[in-house]
Short mmCIF file of C-alpha atoms in Angstrom, two decimals:
data_model
loop_
_atom_site.label_atom_id
_atom_site.label_comp_id
_atom_site.label_asym_id
_atom_site.label_seq_id
_atom_site.Cartn_x
_atom_site.Cartn_y
_atom_site.Cartn_z
CA UNK A 28 -18.06 -83.15 20.48
CA UNK A 29 -20.01 -86.45 20.48
CA UNK A 30 -23.60 -86.80 19.31
CA UNK A 31 -24.65 -87.79 22.84
CA UNK A 32 -22.98 -84.70 24.30
CA UNK A 33 -24.74 -82.51 21.75
CA UNK A 34 -28.06 -84.13 22.65
CA UNK A 35 -27.48 -83.56 26.36
CA UNK A 36 -26.58 -79.91 25.76
CA UNK A 37 -29.75 -79.45 23.70
CA UNK A 38 -31.77 -80.50 26.76
CA UNK A 39 -30.29 -77.74 28.94
CA UNK A 40 -32.68 -74.93 29.93
CA UNK A 41 -32.39 -71.79 27.84
CA UNK A 42 -32.11 -68.17 28.93
CA UNK A 43 -35.58 -66.58 28.90
CA UNK A 44 -36.56 -64.59 25.76
CA UNK A 45 -37.21 -61.41 27.79
CA UNK A 46 -33.67 -61.51 29.19
CA UNK A 47 -32.21 -62.04 25.71
CA UNK A 48 -34.25 -59.22 24.17
CA UNK A 49 -33.23 -56.70 26.82
CA UNK A 50 -29.59 -57.81 26.66
CA UNK A 51 -29.38 -57.40 22.89
CA UNK A 52 -31.13 -54.03 23.03
CA UNK A 53 -28.69 -52.74 25.64
CA UNK A 54 -25.69 -53.90 23.60
CA UNK A 55 -27.01 -52.14 20.48
CA UNK A 56 -27.61 -48.95 22.46
CA UNK A 57 -23.99 -49.01 23.60
CA UNK A 58 -22.76 -49.22 19.97
CA UNK A 59 -21.18 -52.56 20.76
CA UNK A 60 -21.44 -55.96 19.09
CA UNK A 61 -22.41 -59.23 20.71
CA UNK A 62 -21.43 -62.60 19.30
CA UNK A 63 -21.09 -66.22 20.32
CA UNK A 64 -17.75 -68.00 20.34
CA UNK A 65 -17.53 -71.80 20.37
CA UNK A 66 -15.32 -73.35 23.00
CA UNK A 67 -12.95 -76.27 22.29
CA UNK A 68 -14.81 -78.60 24.66
CA UNK A 69 -18.21 -77.61 23.32
CA UNK A 70 -20.63 -74.99 24.48
CA UNK A 71 -21.13 -71.37 23.57
CA UNK A 72 -19.72 -68.30 25.29
CA UNK A 73 -21.22 -64.91 24.56
CA UNK A 74 -18.94 -61.87 24.31
CA UNK A 75 -19.55 -58.17 23.74
CA UNK A 76 -16.91 -56.27 21.78
CA UNK A 77 -16.15 -52.64 20.99
CA UNK A 78 -13.18 -50.51 20.00
CA UNK A 79 -9.69 -51.13 18.67
CA UNK A 80 -6.33 -51.29 20.35
CA UNK A 81 -4.69 -53.40 23.05
CA UNK A 82 -7.14 -56.09 24.21
CA UNK A 83 -8.88 -55.64 27.55
CA UNK A 84 -10.95 -58.67 28.58
CA UNK A 85 -13.62 -58.16 31.26
CA UNK A 86 -14.91 -60.86 33.61
CA UNK A 87 -18.05 -59.77 35.46
CA UNK A 88 -19.07 -60.61 39.02
CA UNK A 89 -21.70 -62.99 40.37
CA UNK A 90 -25.45 -62.45 39.95
CA UNK A 91 -24.90 -60.29 36.87
CA UNK A 92 -23.45 -60.40 33.36
CA UNK A 93 -21.32 -58.39 30.96
CA UNK A 94 -24.05 -55.76 31.02
CA UNK A 95 -22.62 -54.56 34.34
CA UNK A 96 -19.50 -53.39 32.45
CA UNK A 97 -21.32 -52.02 29.42
CA UNK A 98 -21.33 -48.41 30.68
CA UNK A 99 -17.52 -48.39 30.46
CA UNK A 100 -17.41 -48.87 26.67
CA UNK A 101 -18.24 -45.31 25.62
CA UNK A 102 -15.31 -44.03 27.69
CA UNK A 103 -12.83 -46.76 26.68
CA UNK A 104 -11.34 -45.29 23.52
CA UNK A 105 -7.96 -46.62 22.43
CA UNK A 106 -8.48 -50.23 23.55
CA UNK A 107 -10.35 -53.27 22.31
CA UNK A 108 -12.91 -54.09 25.01
CA UNK A 109 -14.14 -57.68 25.20
CA UNK A 110 -16.81 -58.33 27.84
CA UNK A 111 -17.19 -62.06 28.52
CA UNK A 112 -20.34 -63.64 29.91
CA UNK A 113 -19.06 -66.24 32.35
CA UNK A 114 -20.67 -69.72 32.18
CA UNK A 115 -24.42 -69.67 32.67
CA UNK A 116 -24.53 -65.88 32.94
CA UNK A 117 -25.75 -63.37 30.37
CA UNK A 118 -26.21 -65.32 27.14
CA UNK A 119 -23.52 -67.96 27.73
CA UNK A 120 -24.18 -71.68 28.04
CA UNK A 121 -23.90 -73.19 31.53
CA UNK A 122 -21.05 -75.45 32.57
CA UNK A 123 -20.39 -77.77 35.47
CA UNK A 124 -18.40 -76.23 38.34
CA UNK A 125 -16.42 -79.10 39.90
CA UNK A 126 -15.82 -78.26 43.56
CA UNK A 127 -12.56 -80.20 43.85
CA UNK A 128 -11.08 -78.62 40.70
CA UNK A 129 -12.89 -75.32 40.53
CA UNK A 130 -9.79 -73.14 40.26
CA UNK A 131 -8.36 -75.23 37.41
CA UNK A 132 -11.72 -75.13 35.67
CA UNK A 133 -11.97 -71.33 35.96
CA UNK A 134 -8.43 -70.77 34.70
CA UNK A 135 -8.99 -73.11 31.77
CA UNK A 136 -12.16 -71.19 30.86
CA UNK A 137 -10.28 -67.88 30.76
CA UNK A 138 -7.32 -69.19 28.77
CA UNK A 139 -9.58 -70.98 26.28
CA UNK A 140 -11.55 -67.77 25.74
CA UNK A 141 -8.26 -65.99 25.00
CA UNK A 142 -7.31 -68.79 22.60
CA UNK A 143 -10.59 -68.65 20.70
CA UNK A 144 -10.34 -64.85 20.49
CA UNK A 145 -6.83 -65.25 19.05
CA UNK A 146 -5.17 -63.39 21.93
CA UNK A 147 -1.74 -64.45 23.15
CA UNK A 148 -2.24 -62.17 26.15
CA UNK A 149 -4.55 -59.43 27.37
CA UNK A 150 -5.26 -57.13 30.27
CA UNK A 151 -7.80 -58.91 32.46
CA UNK A 152 -10.40 -56.82 34.28
CA UNK A 153 -12.12 -58.92 36.93
CA UNK A 154 -15.00 -57.70 39.09
CA UNK A 155 -15.82 -59.42 42.38
CA UNK A 156 -16.16 -63.15 41.58
CA UNK A 157 -14.76 -62.49 38.11
CA UNK A 158 -11.80 -60.89 39.85
CA UNK A 159 -11.09 -64.22 41.54
CA UNK A 160 -10.93 -65.92 38.12
CA UNK A 161 -8.65 -63.17 36.82
CA UNK A 162 -6.28 -63.40 39.81
CA UNK A 163 -6.10 -67.20 39.50
CA UNK A 164 -5.29 -66.88 35.79
CA UNK A 165 -2.57 -64.30 36.48
CA UNK A 166 -1.04 -66.62 39.10
CA UNK A 167 -1.17 -69.76 36.96
CA UNK A 168 -0.47 -68.26 33.52
CA UNK A 169 1.25 -64.88 33.91
CA UNK A 170 2.42 -65.09 30.28
CA UNK A 171 -1.22 -64.69 29.19
CA UNK A 172 -1.92 -61.65 31.39
CA UNK A 173 -0.38 -58.31 30.37
CA UNK A 174 -1.95 -56.67 33.36
CA UNK A 175 -4.53 -57.39 36.06
CA UNK A 176 -7.32 -55.05 37.14
CA UNK A 177 -9.35 -55.84 40.24
CA UNK A 178 -12.53 -53.85 39.67
CA UNK A 179 -14.02 -53.70 43.13
CA UNK A 180 -13.02 -56.07 45.87
CA UNK A 181 -12.19 -59.71 45.19
CA UNK A 182 -14.13 -61.71 47.81
CA UNK A 183 -11.42 -64.33 48.39
CA UNK A 184 -8.72 -61.84 49.37
CA UNK A 185 -7.39 -61.80 52.93
CA UNK A 186 -9.77 -59.82 55.14
CA UNK A 187 -12.87 -60.48 53.02
CA UNK A 188 -16.28 -60.40 54.70
CA UNK A 189 -18.42 -62.89 52.79
CA UNK A 190 -22.06 -61.66 52.77
CA UNK A 191 -24.37 -63.91 54.76
CA UNK A 192 -26.68 -64.36 51.77
CA UNK A 193 -23.89 -65.98 49.78
CA UNK A 194 -23.11 -68.35 52.65
CA UNK A 195 -26.77 -69.30 52.94
CA UNK A 196 -26.98 -70.11 49.24
CA UNK A 197 -23.92 -72.33 49.68
CA UNK A 198 -25.69 -74.29 52.44
CA UNK A 199 -27.09 -77.65 51.28
CA UNK A 200 -30.87 -78.11 51.60
CA UNK A 201 -31.52 -74.59 52.95
CA UNK A 202 -29.89 -73.01 49.92
CA UNK A 203 -31.82 -75.34 47.61
CA UNK A 204 -35.14 -74.39 49.20
CA UNK A 205 -34.42 -70.68 49.04
CA UNK A 206 -33.31 -70.67 45.40
CA UNK A 207 -36.36 -72.70 44.37
CA UNK A 208 -38.91 -70.60 46.23
CA UNK A 209 -37.41 -67.10 46.33
CA UNK A 210 -37.11 -64.99 43.20
CA UNK A 211 -35.93 -61.46 44.07
CA UNK A 212 -38.15 -58.65 42.87
CA UNK A 213 -37.22 -55.01 42.50
CA UNK A 214 -37.55 -54.20 46.20
CA UNK A 215 -35.36 -57.11 47.26
CA UNK A 216 -32.77 -56.32 44.59
CA UNK A 217 -32.57 -52.75 45.84
CA UNK A 218 -31.97 -54.11 49.33
CA UNK A 219 -29.26 -56.44 48.02
CA UNK A 220 -27.59 -53.54 46.23
CA UNK A 221 -27.83 -51.52 49.44
CA UNK A 222 -26.02 -54.32 51.25
CA UNK A 223 -23.03 -53.83 48.93
CA UNK A 224 -23.16 -50.04 49.14
CA UNK A 225 -24.75 -49.39 45.74
CA UNK A 226 -28.49 -48.80 46.27
CA UNK A 227 -28.43 -45.26 44.86
CA UNK A 228 -25.92 -45.84 42.08
CA UNK A 229 -27.73 -48.83 40.55
CA UNK A 230 -30.76 -46.58 40.04
CA UNK A 231 -28.67 -44.41 37.70
CA UNK A 232 -28.72 -47.40 35.33
CA UNK A 233 -32.40 -48.38 35.06
CA UNK A 234 -31.93 -50.82 32.18
CA UNK A 235 -29.11 -52.58 34.03
CA UNK A 236 -31.32 -52.78 37.11
CA UNK A 237 -34.09 -54.38 35.05
CA UNK A 238 -31.55 -56.81 33.59
CA UNK A 239 -30.74 -57.92 37.15
CA UNK A 240 -34.44 -58.56 37.69
CA UNK A 241 -34.45 -60.66 34.50
CA UNK A 242 -31.39 -62.60 35.66
CA UNK A 243 -32.95 -63.30 39.05
CA UNK A 244 -35.74 -65.14 37.21
CA UNK A 245 -33.40 -66.97 34.82
CA UNK A 246 -33.03 -70.64 35.88
CA UNK A 247 -29.74 -70.94 33.98
CA UNK A 248 -28.12 -67.96 35.70
CA UNK A 249 -29.53 -68.93 39.11
CA UNK A 250 -28.14 -72.45 38.86
CA UNK A 251 -24.74 -71.11 37.75
CA UNK A 252 -24.54 -68.71 40.69
CA UNK A 253 -25.50 -71.39 43.20
CA UNK A 254 -22.97 -73.83 41.75
CA UNK A 255 -20.19 -71.24 41.88
CA UNK A 256 -20.99 -70.21 45.45
CA UNK A 257 -20.91 -73.83 46.55
CA UNK A 258 -17.60 -74.42 44.79
CA UNK A 259 -16.13 -71.42 46.61
CA UNK A 260 -17.84 -71.44 49.99
CA UNK A 261 -19.09 -73.49 52.88
CA UNK A 262 -21.71 -72.20 55.35
CA UNK A 263 -18.78 -71.08 57.52
CA UNK A 264 -16.63 -69.25 54.97
CA UNK A 265 -14.37 -69.83 51.97
CA UNK A 266 -13.06 -73.26 51.07
CA UNK A 267 -9.36 -73.62 51.84
CA UNK A 268 -8.68 -74.77 48.27
CA UNK A 269 -9.99 -71.51 46.78
CA UNK A 270 -8.80 -68.92 49.30
CA UNK A 271 -6.22 -66.33 48.21
CA UNK A 272 -3.45 -66.14 50.79
CA UNK A 273 -0.73 -63.53 51.38
CA UNK A 274 1.85 -65.76 49.67
CA UNK A 275 -0.36 -65.87 46.56
CA UNK A 276 -0.33 -62.08 46.42
CA UNK A 277 3.44 -62.00 46.80
CA UNK A 278 3.67 -64.31 43.76
CA UNK A 279 1.57 -62.12 41.46
CA UNK A 280 4.05 -61.39 38.70
CA UNK A 281 1.97 -59.02 36.56
CA UNK A 282 1.28 -55.29 36.89
CA UNK A 283 -1.86 -54.89 38.98
CA UNK A 284 -4.37 -52.05 39.28
CA UNK A 285 -6.85 -52.20 42.16
CA UNK A 286 -9.92 -49.97 41.77
CA UNK A 287 -11.74 -49.91 45.11
CA UNK A 288 -14.79 -48.31 46.65
CA UNK A 289 -14.19 -46.31 49.81
CA UNK A 290 -17.14 -48.05 51.47
CA UNK A 291 -16.84 -51.50 49.91
CA UNK A 292 -18.22 -53.84 52.60
CA UNK A 293 -16.71 -57.06 51.20
CA UNK A 294 -13.02 -56.12 51.45
CA UNK A 295 -12.60 -52.77 53.24
CA UNK A 296 -10.03 -50.27 52.02
CA UNK A 297 -7.64 -51.04 54.89
CA UNK A 298 -7.44 -54.66 53.77
CA UNK A 299 -7.09 -53.56 50.14
CA UNK A 300 -4.08 -51.44 51.10
CA UNK A 301 -2.55 -54.41 52.92
CA UNK A 302 -3.07 -56.57 49.83
CA UNK A 303 -1.54 -53.91 47.55
CA UNK A 304 1.57 -53.82 49.73
CA UNK A 305 2.04 -57.57 49.22
CA UNK A 306 1.72 -57.50 45.42
CA UNK A 307 5.10 -56.66 43.83
CA UNK A 308 3.72 -54.22 41.23
CA UNK A 309 0.37 -52.90 42.43
CA UNK A 310 -1.43 -49.57 42.50
CA UNK A 311 -4.57 -48.90 44.51
CA UNK A 312 -7.11 -46.30 43.40
CA UNK A 313 -9.93 -45.55 45.87
CA UNK A 314 -13.14 -44.04 44.53
CA UNK A 315 -16.39 -42.93 46.22
CA UNK A 316 -18.20 -46.25 45.79
CA UNK A 317 -19.30 -49.50 47.34
CA UNK A 318 -18.62 -52.92 45.83
CA UNK A 319 -19.27 -51.90 42.19
CA UNK A 320 -17.19 -48.76 41.46
CA UNK A 321 -18.22 -48.44 37.80
CA UNK A 322 -21.86 -47.77 38.70
CA UNK A 323 -21.16 -44.35 40.17
CA UNK A 324 -17.89 -43.61 38.39
CA UNK A 325 -18.07 -45.06 34.84
CA UNK A 326 -15.89 -42.43 33.15
CA UNK A 327 -13.26 -42.42 35.91
CA UNK A 328 -13.08 -46.22 36.01
CA UNK A 329 -12.80 -46.46 32.22
CA UNK A 330 -10.00 -43.90 32.11
CA UNK A 331 -8.09 -45.75 34.82
CA UNK A 332 -8.38 -49.02 32.90
CA UNK A 333 -7.44 -47.46 29.55
CA UNK A 334 -4.46 -45.64 31.05
CA UNK A 335 -3.32 -48.90 32.62
CA UNK A 336 -3.81 -50.92 29.41
CA UNK A 337 -2.14 -48.61 26.91
CA UNK A 338 1.58 -49.17 26.33
CA UNK A 339 3.74 -47.07 28.61
CA UNK A 340 6.12 -44.72 26.79
#
């Protein structure tokens, strides 16, 4: 990496100390280990690791971090869990999200993380927006993906209902004004969680809830979320270059486990069943949940993932 590039990176805003302190405390409490890996093109990616066995790499959703998967670790015996903070989220450095090449950028990020971790292949667990990255990687590099887990609905699947708040953030000028002037507090975050069917379940994880408050006031994470929404969406819906179509699902050549909430408002169960019928090797598990099944069902979700990841006899 050039000296100029290093200097430019040094000028980037940093994650707030309060966010970092809470994050590291939560990782220690989960008996996991956090570390930074250096990417080939520069920049740092933060990962959380625990356990031994077949590798299971988690990609979290938008507006959160790897902390939203942390409750799965204690129930994930028999596998090596690696929770990856996507760019700008958690404790990872931000990156540029090029709108015209966003899919290629996302896939390259995932494969480079696997390379740096020394993994020829892994089971990918993608939640919400992270699920989109995982599906794209499975489509473009099936040799790197031993199995695919969609943890909650993937918002670019056929039948998806994109929340209006995401579309507003993707709107030029209006989205800029809102993200500069509006910093969600606890009441607003509860309302946002209610909108995705998880108002009660998020309160079972008070430290995670407080971490979402921290992230809402993190300029690095906020900028990353806005950039990703704008790479994926227009004010009227998903960009045609990012949308997952039925033919994409028919081409998925890896075993696929879909863990869905029975009242997920983003992709309802009926559309999930239709998607599962298109994927050659897919299994759909429906749990009592909204958009984030692990909040109310951490042990059940972990057991489903571990059973899927372990070699079949």
